[in-house]
Coordinates of C-alpha atoms in Angstrom, one line a residue:
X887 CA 1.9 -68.2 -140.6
X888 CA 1.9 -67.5 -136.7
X889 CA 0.6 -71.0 -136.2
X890 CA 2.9 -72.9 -138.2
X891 CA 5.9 -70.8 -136.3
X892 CA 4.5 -72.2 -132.9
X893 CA 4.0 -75.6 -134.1
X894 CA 7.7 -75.8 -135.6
X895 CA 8.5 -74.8 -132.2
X896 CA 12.3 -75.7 -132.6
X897 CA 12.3 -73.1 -135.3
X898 CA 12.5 -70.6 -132.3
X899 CA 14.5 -72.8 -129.4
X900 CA 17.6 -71.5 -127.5
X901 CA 20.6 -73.2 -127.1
X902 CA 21.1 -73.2 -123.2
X903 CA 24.7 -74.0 -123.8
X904 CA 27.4 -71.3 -122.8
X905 CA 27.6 -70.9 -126.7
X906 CA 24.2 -70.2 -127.1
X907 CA 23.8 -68.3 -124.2
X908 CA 26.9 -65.7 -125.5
X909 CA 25.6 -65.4 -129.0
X910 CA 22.0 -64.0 -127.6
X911 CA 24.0 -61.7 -125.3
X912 CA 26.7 -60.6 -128.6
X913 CA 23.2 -60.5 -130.3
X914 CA 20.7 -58.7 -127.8
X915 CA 24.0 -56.0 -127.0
X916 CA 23.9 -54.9 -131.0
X917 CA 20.9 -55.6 -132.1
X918 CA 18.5 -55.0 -128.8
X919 CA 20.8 -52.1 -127.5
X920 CA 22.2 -50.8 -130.1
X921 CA 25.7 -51.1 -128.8
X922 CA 29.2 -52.2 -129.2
X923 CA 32.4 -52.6 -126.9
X924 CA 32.9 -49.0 -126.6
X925 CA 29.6 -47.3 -126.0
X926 CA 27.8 -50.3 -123.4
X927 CA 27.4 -49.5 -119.9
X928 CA 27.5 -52.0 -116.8
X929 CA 23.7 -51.3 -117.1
X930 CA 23.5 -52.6 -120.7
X931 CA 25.3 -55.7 -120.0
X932 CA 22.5 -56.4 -117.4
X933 CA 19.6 -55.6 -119.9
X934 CA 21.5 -58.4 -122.7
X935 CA 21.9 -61.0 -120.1
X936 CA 18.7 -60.4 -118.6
X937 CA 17.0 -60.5 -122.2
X938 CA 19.1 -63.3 -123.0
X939 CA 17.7 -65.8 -120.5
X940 CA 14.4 -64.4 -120.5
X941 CA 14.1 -65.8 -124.1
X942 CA 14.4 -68.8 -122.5
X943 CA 12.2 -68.9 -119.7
X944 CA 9.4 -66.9 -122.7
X945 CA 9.7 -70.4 -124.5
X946 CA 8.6 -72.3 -121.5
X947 CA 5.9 -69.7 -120.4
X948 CA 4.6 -69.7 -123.6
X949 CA 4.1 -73.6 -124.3
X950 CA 2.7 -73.9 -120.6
X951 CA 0.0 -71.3 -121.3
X952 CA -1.1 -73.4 -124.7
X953 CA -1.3 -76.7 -122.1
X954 CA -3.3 -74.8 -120.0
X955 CA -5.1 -73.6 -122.2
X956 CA -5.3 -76.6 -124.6
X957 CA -6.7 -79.1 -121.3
X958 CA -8.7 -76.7 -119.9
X959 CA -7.1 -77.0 -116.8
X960 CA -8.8 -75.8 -113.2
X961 CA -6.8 -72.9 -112.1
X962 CA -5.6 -71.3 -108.9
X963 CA -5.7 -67.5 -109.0
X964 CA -3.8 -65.7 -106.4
X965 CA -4.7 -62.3 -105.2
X966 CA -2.2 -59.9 -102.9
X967 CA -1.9 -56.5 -102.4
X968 CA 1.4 -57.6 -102.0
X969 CA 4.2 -59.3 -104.0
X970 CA 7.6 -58.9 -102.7
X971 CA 9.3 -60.8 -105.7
X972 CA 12.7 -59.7 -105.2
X973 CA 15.4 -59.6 -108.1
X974 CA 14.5 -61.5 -110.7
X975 CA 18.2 -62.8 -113.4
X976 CA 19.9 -64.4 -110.8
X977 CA 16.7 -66.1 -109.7
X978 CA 15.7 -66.9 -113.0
X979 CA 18.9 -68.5 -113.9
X980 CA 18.7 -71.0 -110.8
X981 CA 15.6 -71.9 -112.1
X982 CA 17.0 -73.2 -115.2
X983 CA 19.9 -74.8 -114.3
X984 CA 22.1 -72.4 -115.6
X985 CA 24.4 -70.7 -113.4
X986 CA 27.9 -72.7 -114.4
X987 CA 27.5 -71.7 -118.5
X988 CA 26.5 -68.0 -117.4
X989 CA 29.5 -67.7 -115.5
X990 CA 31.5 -69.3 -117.9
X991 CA 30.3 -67.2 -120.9
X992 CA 30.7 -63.8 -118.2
X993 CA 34.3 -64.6 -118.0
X994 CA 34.9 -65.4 -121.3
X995 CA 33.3 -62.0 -122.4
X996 CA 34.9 -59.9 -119.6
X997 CA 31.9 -59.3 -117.5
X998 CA 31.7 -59.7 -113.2
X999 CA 28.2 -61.2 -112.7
X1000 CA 28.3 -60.1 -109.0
X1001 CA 28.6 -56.4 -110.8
X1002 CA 26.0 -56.8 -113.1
X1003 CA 23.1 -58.6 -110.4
X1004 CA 23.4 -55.6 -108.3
X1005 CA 22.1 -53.6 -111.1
X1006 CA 18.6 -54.9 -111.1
X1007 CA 16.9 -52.7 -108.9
X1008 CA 14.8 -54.8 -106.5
X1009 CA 10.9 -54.9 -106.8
X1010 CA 10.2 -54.1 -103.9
X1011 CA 5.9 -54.5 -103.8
X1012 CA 5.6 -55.8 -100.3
X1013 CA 6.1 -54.9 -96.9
X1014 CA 6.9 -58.2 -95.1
X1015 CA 5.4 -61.3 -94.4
X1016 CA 2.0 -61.0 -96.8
X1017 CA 4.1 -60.2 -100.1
X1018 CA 7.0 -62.7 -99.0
X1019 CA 4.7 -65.5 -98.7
X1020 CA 3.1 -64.4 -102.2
X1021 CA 6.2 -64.9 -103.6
X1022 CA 7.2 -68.0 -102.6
X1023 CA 3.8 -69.3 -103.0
X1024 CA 3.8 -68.7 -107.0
X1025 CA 7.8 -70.2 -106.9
X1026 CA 5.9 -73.2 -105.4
X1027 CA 3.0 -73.8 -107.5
X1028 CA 4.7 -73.5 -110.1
X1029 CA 7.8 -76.1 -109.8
X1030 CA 5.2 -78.8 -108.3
X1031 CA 3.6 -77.7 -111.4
X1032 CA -0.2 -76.1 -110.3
X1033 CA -1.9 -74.1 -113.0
X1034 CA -1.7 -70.7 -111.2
X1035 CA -1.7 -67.2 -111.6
X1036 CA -0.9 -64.1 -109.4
X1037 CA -2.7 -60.8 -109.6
X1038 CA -1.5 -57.4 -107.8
X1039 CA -0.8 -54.1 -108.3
X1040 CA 2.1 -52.6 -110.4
X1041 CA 2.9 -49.9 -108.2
X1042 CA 5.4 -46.9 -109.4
X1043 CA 6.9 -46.9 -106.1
X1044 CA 7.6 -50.0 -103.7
X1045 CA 8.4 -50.3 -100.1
X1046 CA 10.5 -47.3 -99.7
X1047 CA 14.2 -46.8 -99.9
X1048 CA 16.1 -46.9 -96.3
X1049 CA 18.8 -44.6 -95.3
X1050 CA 19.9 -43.7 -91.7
X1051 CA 20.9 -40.3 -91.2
X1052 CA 22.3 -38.8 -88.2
X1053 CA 20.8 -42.2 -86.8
X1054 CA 17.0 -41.4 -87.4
X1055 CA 15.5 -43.1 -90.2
X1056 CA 14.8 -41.2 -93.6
X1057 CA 12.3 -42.8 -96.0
X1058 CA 13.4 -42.0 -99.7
X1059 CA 11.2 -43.5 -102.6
X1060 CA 11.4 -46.6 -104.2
X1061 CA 12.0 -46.1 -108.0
X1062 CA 12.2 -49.2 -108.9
X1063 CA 11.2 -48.9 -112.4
X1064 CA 13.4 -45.9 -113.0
X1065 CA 15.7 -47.8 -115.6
X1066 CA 12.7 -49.7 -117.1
X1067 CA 12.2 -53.7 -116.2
X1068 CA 13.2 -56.3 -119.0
X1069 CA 10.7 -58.7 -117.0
X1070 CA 7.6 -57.6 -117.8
X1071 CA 5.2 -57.8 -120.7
X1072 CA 2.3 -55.1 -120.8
X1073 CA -0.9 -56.6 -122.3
X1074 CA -2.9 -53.4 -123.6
X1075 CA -5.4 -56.0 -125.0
X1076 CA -6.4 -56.8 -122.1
X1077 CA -7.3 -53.7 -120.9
X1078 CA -9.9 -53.5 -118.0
X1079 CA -12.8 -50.8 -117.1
X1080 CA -12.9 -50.1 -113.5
X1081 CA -15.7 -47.9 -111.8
X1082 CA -16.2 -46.2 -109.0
X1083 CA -19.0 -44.0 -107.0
X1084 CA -22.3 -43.2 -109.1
X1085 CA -25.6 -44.6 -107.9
X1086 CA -27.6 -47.3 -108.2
X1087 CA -31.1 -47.7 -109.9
X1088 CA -33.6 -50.6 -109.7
X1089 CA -36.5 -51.9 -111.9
X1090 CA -38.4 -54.7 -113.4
X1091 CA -37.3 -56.3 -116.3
X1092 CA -39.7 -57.3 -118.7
X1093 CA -40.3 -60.7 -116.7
X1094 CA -40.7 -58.9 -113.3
X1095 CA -37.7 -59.6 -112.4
X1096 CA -35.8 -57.1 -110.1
X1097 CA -32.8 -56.1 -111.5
X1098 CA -30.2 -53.1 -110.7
X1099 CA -27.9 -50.8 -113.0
X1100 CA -24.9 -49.2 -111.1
X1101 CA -24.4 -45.9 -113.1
X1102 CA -23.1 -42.5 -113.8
X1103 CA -19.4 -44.0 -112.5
X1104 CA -16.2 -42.4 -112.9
X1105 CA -14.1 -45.1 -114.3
X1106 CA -10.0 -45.7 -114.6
X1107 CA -8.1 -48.3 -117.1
X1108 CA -6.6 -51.4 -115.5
X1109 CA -3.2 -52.1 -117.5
X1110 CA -2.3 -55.3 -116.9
X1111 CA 1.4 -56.2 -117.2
X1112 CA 2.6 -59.9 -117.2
X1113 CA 5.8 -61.6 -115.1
X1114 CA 7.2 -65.1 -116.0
X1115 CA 6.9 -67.0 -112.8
X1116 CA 8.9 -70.3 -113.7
X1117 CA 9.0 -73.5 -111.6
X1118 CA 12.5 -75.4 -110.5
X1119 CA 14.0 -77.0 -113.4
X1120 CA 10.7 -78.0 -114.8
X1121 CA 9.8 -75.8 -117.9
X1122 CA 6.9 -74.4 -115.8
X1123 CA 6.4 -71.5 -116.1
X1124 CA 3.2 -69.7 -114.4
X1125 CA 2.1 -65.4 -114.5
X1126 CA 1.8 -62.6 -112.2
X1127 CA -0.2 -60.4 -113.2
X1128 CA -0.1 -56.4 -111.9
X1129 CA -2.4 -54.2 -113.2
X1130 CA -1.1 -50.4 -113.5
X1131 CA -3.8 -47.4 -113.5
X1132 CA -4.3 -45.7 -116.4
X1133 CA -6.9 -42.4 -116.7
X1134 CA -9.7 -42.8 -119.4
X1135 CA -9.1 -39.5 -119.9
X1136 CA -5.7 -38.5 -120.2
X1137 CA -5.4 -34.4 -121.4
X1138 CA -8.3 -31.9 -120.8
X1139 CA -7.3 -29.3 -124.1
X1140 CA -10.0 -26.8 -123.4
X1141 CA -8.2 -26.5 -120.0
X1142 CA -5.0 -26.1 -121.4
X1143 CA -5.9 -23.8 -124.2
X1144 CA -7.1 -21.5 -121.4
X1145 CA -4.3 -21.4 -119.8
X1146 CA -4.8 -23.9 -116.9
X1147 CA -2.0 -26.4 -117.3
X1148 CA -2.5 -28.1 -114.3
X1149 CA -6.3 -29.0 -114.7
X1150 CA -5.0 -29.9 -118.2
X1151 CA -3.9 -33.2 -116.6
X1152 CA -6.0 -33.1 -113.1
X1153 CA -8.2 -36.1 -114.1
X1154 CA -5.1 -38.2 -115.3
X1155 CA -3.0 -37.6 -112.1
X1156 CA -5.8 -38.5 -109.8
X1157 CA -6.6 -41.8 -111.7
X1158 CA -3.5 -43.1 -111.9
X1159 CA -2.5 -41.9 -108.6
X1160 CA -4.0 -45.5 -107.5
X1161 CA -1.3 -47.6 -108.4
X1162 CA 1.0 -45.1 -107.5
X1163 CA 2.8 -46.1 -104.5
X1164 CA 2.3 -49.3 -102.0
X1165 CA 0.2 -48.4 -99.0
X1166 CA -0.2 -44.5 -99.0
X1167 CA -0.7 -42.7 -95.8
X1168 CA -4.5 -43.5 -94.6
X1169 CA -4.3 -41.1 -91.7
X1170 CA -6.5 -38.8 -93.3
X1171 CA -9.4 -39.5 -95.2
X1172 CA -8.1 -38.9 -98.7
X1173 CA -5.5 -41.6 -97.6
X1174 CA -8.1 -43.9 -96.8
X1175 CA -10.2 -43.5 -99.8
X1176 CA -6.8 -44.0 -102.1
X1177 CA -6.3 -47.2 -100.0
X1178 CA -10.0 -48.5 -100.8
X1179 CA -9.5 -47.5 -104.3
X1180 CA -6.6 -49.6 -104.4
X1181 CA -8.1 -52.6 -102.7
X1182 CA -10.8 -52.3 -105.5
X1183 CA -9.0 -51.7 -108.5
X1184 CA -6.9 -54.6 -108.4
X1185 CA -10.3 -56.3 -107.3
X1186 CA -12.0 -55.7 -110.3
X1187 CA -9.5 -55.8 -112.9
X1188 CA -8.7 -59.8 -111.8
X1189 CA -11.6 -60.9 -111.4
X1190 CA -13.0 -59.6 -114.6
X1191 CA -9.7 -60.9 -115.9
X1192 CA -10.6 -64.5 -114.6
X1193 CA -14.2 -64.4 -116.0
X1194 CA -12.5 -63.7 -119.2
X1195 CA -10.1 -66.6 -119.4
X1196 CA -13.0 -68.9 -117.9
X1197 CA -15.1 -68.2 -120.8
X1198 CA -12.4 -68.4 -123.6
X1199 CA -12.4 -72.3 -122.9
X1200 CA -15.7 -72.7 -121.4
X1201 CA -18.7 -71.5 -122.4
X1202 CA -21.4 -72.4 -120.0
X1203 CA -20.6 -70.0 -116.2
X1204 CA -22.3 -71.9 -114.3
X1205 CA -19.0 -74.5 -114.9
X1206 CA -16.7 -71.5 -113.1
X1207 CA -16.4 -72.8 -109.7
X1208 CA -15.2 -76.5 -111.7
X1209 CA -12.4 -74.7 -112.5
X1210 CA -11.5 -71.6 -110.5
X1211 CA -9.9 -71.1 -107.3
X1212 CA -9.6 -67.7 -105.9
X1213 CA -7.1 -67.7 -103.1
X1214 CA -7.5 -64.5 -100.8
X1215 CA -4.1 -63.2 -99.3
X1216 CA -5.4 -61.4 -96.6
X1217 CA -8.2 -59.2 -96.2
X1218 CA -7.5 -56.4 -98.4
X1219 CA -9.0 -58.9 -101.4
X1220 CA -12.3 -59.6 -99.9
X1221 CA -14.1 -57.4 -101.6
X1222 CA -13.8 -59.8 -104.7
X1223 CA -16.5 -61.7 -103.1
X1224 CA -18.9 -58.7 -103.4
X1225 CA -17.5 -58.0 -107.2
X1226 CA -17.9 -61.7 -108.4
X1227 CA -21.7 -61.6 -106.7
X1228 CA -22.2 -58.5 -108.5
X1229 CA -20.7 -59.6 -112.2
X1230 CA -23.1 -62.8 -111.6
X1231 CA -26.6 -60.9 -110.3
X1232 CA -26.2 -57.8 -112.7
X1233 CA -24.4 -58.8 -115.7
X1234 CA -25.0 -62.6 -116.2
X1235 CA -28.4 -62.7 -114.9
X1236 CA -28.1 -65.0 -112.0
X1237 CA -30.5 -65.4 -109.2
X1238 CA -29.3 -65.0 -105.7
X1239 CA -29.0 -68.9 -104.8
X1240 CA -27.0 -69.9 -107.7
X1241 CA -24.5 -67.0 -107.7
X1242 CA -23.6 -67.6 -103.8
X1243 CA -23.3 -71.3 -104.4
X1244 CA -20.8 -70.5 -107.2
X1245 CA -19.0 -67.7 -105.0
X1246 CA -19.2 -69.6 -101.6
X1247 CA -17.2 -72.8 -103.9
X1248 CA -14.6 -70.3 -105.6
X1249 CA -13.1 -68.1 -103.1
X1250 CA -10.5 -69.4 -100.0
X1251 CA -9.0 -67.2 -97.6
X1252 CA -5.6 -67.2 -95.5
X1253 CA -5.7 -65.1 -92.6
X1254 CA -2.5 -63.5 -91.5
X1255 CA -3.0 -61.6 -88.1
X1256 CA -4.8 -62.2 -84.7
X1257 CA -4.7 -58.4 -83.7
X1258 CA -8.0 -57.1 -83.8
X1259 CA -6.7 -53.7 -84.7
X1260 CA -4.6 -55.2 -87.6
X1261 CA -8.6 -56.6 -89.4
X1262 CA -9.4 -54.7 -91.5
X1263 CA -13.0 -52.8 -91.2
X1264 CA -14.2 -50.2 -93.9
X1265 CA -16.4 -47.7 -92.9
X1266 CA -19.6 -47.7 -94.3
X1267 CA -20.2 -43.8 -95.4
X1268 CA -16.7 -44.8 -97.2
X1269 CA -18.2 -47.9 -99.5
X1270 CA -21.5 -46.6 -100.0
X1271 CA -19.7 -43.6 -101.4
X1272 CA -17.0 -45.4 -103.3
X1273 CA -19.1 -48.8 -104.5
X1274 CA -22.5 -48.3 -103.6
X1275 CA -23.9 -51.7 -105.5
X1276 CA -21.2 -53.5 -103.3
X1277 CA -22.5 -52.4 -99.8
X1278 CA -25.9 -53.4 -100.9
X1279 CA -24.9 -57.2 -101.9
X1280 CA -22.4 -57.1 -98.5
X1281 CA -25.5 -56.2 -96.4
X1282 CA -28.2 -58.7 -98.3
X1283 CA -25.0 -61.6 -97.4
X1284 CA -24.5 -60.7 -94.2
X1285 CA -28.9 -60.7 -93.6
X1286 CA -29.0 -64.2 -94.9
X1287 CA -26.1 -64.6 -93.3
X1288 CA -27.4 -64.2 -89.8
X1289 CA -31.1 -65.8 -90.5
X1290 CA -29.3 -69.1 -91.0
X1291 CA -26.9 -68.1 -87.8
X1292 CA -30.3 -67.3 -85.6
X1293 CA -31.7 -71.0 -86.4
X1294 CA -28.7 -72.7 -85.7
X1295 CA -28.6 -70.7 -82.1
X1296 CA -31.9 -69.4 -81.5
X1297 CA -32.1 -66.9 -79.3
X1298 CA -28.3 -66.0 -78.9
X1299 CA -28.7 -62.0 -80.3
X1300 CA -24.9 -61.6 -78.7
X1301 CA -23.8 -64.5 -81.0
X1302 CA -25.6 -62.4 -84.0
X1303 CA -24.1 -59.2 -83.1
X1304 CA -20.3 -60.7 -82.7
X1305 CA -20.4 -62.6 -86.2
X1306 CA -22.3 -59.7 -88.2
X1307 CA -20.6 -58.6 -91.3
X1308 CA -21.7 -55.0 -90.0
X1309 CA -20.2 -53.4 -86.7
X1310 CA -22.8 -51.3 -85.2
X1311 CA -20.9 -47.5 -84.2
X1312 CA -20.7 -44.2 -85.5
X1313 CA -20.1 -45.2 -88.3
X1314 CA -20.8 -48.3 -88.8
X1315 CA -18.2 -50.8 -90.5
X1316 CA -17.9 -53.9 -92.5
X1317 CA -15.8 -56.5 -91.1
X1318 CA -13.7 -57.6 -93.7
X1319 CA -12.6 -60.4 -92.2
X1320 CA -16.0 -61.5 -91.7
X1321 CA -17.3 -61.4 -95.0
X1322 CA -13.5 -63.5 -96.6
X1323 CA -15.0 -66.4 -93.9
X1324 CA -18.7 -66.3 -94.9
X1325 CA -17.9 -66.4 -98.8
X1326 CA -15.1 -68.9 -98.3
X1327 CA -15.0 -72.3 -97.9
X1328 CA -11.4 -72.6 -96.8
X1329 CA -9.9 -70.2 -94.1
X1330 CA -6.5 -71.2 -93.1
X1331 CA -3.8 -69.5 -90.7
X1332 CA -0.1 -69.8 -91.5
X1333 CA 1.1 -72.2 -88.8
X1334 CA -1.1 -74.7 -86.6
X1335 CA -0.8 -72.3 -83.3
X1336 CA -1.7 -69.5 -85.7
X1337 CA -5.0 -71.5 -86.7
X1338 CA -5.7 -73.2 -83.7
X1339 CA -5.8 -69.3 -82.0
X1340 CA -8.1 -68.5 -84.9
X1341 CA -10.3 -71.3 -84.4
X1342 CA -10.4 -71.0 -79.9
X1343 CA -10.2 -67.2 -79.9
X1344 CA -10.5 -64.9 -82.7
X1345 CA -12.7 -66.4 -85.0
X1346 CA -14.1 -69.1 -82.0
X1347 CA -18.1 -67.8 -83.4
X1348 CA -17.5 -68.8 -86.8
X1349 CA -15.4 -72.4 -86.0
X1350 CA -18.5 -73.3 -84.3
X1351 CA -20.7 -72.6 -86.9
X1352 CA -19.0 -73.8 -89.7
X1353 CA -15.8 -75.8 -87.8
X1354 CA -15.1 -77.6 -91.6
X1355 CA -13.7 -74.7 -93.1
X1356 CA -11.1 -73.8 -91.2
X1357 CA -7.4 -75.8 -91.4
X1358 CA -4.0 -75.2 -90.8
X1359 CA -1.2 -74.4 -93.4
X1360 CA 2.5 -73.7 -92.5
X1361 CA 3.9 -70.2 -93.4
X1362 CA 7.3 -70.7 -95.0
X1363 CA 9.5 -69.4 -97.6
X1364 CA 11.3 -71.5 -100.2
X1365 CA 14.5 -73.2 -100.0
X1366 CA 15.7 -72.6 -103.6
X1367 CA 16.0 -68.6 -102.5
X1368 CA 16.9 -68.9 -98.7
X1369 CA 19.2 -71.8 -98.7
X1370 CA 20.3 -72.9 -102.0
X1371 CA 20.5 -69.2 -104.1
X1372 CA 21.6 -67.2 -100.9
X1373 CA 24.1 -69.8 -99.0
X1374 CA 26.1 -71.6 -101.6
X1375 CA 28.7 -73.4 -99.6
X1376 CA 26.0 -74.9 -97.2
X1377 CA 24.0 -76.1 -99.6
X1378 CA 26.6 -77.6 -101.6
X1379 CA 27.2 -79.6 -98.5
X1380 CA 23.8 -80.7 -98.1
X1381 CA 23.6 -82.2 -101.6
X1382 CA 26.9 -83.9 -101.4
X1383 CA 26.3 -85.9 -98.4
X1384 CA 22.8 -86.5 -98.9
X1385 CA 22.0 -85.6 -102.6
X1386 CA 19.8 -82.8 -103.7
X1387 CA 16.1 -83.9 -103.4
X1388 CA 15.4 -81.1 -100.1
X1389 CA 15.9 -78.8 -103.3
X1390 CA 12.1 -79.6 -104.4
X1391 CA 10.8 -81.6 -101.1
X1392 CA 12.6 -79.7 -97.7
X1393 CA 11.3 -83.3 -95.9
X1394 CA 14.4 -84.4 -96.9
X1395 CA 16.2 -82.3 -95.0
X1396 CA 15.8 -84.7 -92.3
X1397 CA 18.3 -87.1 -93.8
X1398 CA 20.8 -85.0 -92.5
X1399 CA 20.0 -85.9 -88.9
X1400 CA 22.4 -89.5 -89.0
X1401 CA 24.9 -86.9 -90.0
X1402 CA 24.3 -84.9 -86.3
X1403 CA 27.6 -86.8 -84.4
X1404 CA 29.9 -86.9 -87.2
X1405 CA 32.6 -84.0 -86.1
X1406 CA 33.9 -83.8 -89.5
X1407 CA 30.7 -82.6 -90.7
X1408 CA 29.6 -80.4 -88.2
X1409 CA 32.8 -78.6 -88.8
X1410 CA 32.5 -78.2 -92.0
X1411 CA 28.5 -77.1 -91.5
X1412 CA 29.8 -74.7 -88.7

């Protein structure tokens, strides 16, 4: 029956004229909300525009999944710590072209739609720069129409909330989801098991083959929850995917019978104490452990989550690096190298060759900083504790590693010691940044001077080495947000005079430049 529905597709289509659009908002009021003129809030009349459109844009996302799916498309998956998304109705309704019938329909029914877009609390899962570019990186893909998906973390709490007092600072938390999110789709059947600390063991298989067994792990639920990422006018529409922790074991009854509420629920609040808030306080080392645990979780729950849609249209693995990409934001995903060598040695039987071709083909990385304190290095006491099977496959890469360094300069040991994916100290620490350039084959800065810095200065050992990996992409943000969304008049007068292609291509923009001496329009433009 489900399958006829989706093939009858127009069974289940939306008008996207003002008509249409105020009968779902009558309809999602009443029947959604349970409300009527007297009773809804300026909050409801968010929630049943919000729904409303996001009908629309679930249409789209659902018929672009199936052409994914149904061409077996190669994919680009996009990890960040960080996703600074924004707001999503007012965004979402650009994207579809329908900003004039919304309005329309708000007057009509009464409504203010600057009053009801302030009350969708901004997600605030970023800090700056890193989650901004996320952002506008899944807007892109997904109106020039790249098969692409975004993994992160679904964190309780954001960047936190600002308010000056008495002219200091005070930081107040972020509860973004305190009123719920109409945006987001959880996907329990997707659930993922992640591990952490145990041991190791080795033996022979019955081929004499070495093989290794990480167990006795504690282990916490990834709950993924999916976001509708929808190109520019284009009935695209691509995912983000944040996973929220979840305890495997929620409520401890012995405890509580006995009296001891609070150890009741001890092994719940630490696990999902992970996804708890963006970047906790690592100036102590219970910081720093939640931090790492972070870093991993997210890790692990992707790439498992990749592997799985890989193999629900493919059934040979060794196809994976014909149609995966795994774009590193940063450092903090690195460690995805070590988890995909892992899933591939211990789990799918691979020797070591074939899995590092496969990994060293998959995984690109964009580096966002040239100040050596600002690269991230993880001590080793802290991994081998955490994820001892990953700091063995990080030291067995970074040994290979430097055998095929030493032949290509014999006899420089400085060279070896400056490129090692281990710093030597007390402790000693894995070079993050080290191992995203070794597993990679694509590192990229955001702007030429940015790469060109990387290439002469910071990363000057590893350009000579391996000078074809490294290339230059331009940081920048997109102009459907920052110009067209945020500055209406200017726009406007940009279209008119020389039509509104910049909206997809910004090259365009340089048609304006005949336009430079004309006084009437640089008054109007000033």
């Amino acid at each position: 029956m489900m399958k006829k529905i989706y093939e009858n597709w127009n069974i289940l289509h939306k008008e996207m004229t003002s008509e249409g659009i105020e009968l779902s908002i009558r309809e999602k009021l009443i029947y959604a909300l349970s409300k009527d003129q007297y009773t809804a809030t300026l909050n409801d009349d968010y929630l049943a525009l919000a729904v409303a459109i996001r009908d629309r844009i679930v249409e789209r996302w659902i018929l672009t999944q199936q052409h994914y799916h149904k061409k077996n498309l190669k994919r680009v998956y996009y990890l960040s710590m960080e996703f600074l998304i924004g707001r999503f109705l007012g965004n979402l309704i650009f994207g579809l072209g329908l900003e004039k019938n919304v309005e329309k329909v708000l007057d009509k029914l009464g409504m203010d739609f600057e009053e009801i877009r302030e009350q969708e609390l901004d997600a605030g899962l970023g800090n700056g720069g890193l989650g901004r570019l996320a952002a506008c990186f899944l807007d892109s893909m997904a109106t020039i129409g790249i098969p692409a998906h975004g993994y992160g973390i679904r964190y309780d709490y954001g960047i936190f909330q600002q308010k000056i007092k008495d002219g200091y600072q005070v930081e107040l938390p972020d509860e973004w989801l305190s009123m719920g999110s109409p945006w987001e789709f959880a996907r329990p059947e997707y659930m993922v098991k992640v591990r952490y600390y145990g041991r190791t063991v080795m033996y022979k298989d019955s081929s004499g083959i070495l093989q290794v067994k990480w167990i006795d792990t504690q282990d916490v639920l990834a709950l993924p929850y999916d976001y509708p990422i929808p190109g520019y006018k284009n009935d695209i529409v691509n995912t983000l995917r944040l996973w929220s922790a979840r305890s495997t074991e929620n409520f401890d009854m012995d405890y509580f019978n006995a009296g001891d509420y609070e150890n009741a629920v001890h092994k719940k609040i630490m696990s999902e104490n992970i996804s708890k808030v963006l970047y906790p306080n690592d100036d102590i080392s219970q910081g720093k452990e939640l931090r790492l645990k972070q870093e991993y979780f997210f890790i692990a729950a992707s790439i498992s989550d990749i592997i799985r849609r890989f193999q629900s249209e493919n059934p040979d693995l060794k196809r994976l690096s014909d149609k995966v990409v795994i774009q590193l934001n940063d450092t903090h995903p690195s460690l995805a190298i070590a988890e995909l060598m892992r899933l591939l040695l211990d789990v799918n039987g691979y020797d070591w060759d074939c899995a590092w071709d496969a990994v060293k083909n998959i995984f690109a990385y964009t580096n966002h900083t040239i100040m050596s304190e600002a690269l991230e290095r993880w001590s080793v006491p802290l991994i081998e504790k955490l994820l001892p099977r990953h700091l063995q496959i990080i030291y067995e890469i970074n040994a290979r590693f430097l055998d095929d360094v030493a032949r290509m300069f014999p006899g420089d040991t400085d060279r070896l010691t400056r490129m090692s994916i281990i710093e030597e100290g007390f402790p000693k620490r894995v070079r993050m940044a080290h191992l995203a350039i070794v597993g990679s084959f694509s590192v990229n800065g955001v702007s030429k001077l940015h790469t060109d810095i990387l290439k002469n200065r910071i990363f000057k050992d590893f350009y000579e080495y391996c000078p074809e990996k490294f290339n230059s992409k331009t940081n920048g943000v997109t102009q459907r947000r920052w110009l067209l969304k945020s500055n209406v008049k200017l726009s406007g007068l940009i279209s008119s005079s020389i039509g509104d292609g910049w909206v997809t291509n910004l090259d365009a923009l340089e048609k304006l430049l005949p336009y430079k001496d004309e006084p009437a329009f640089r008054e109007d433009w000033r």
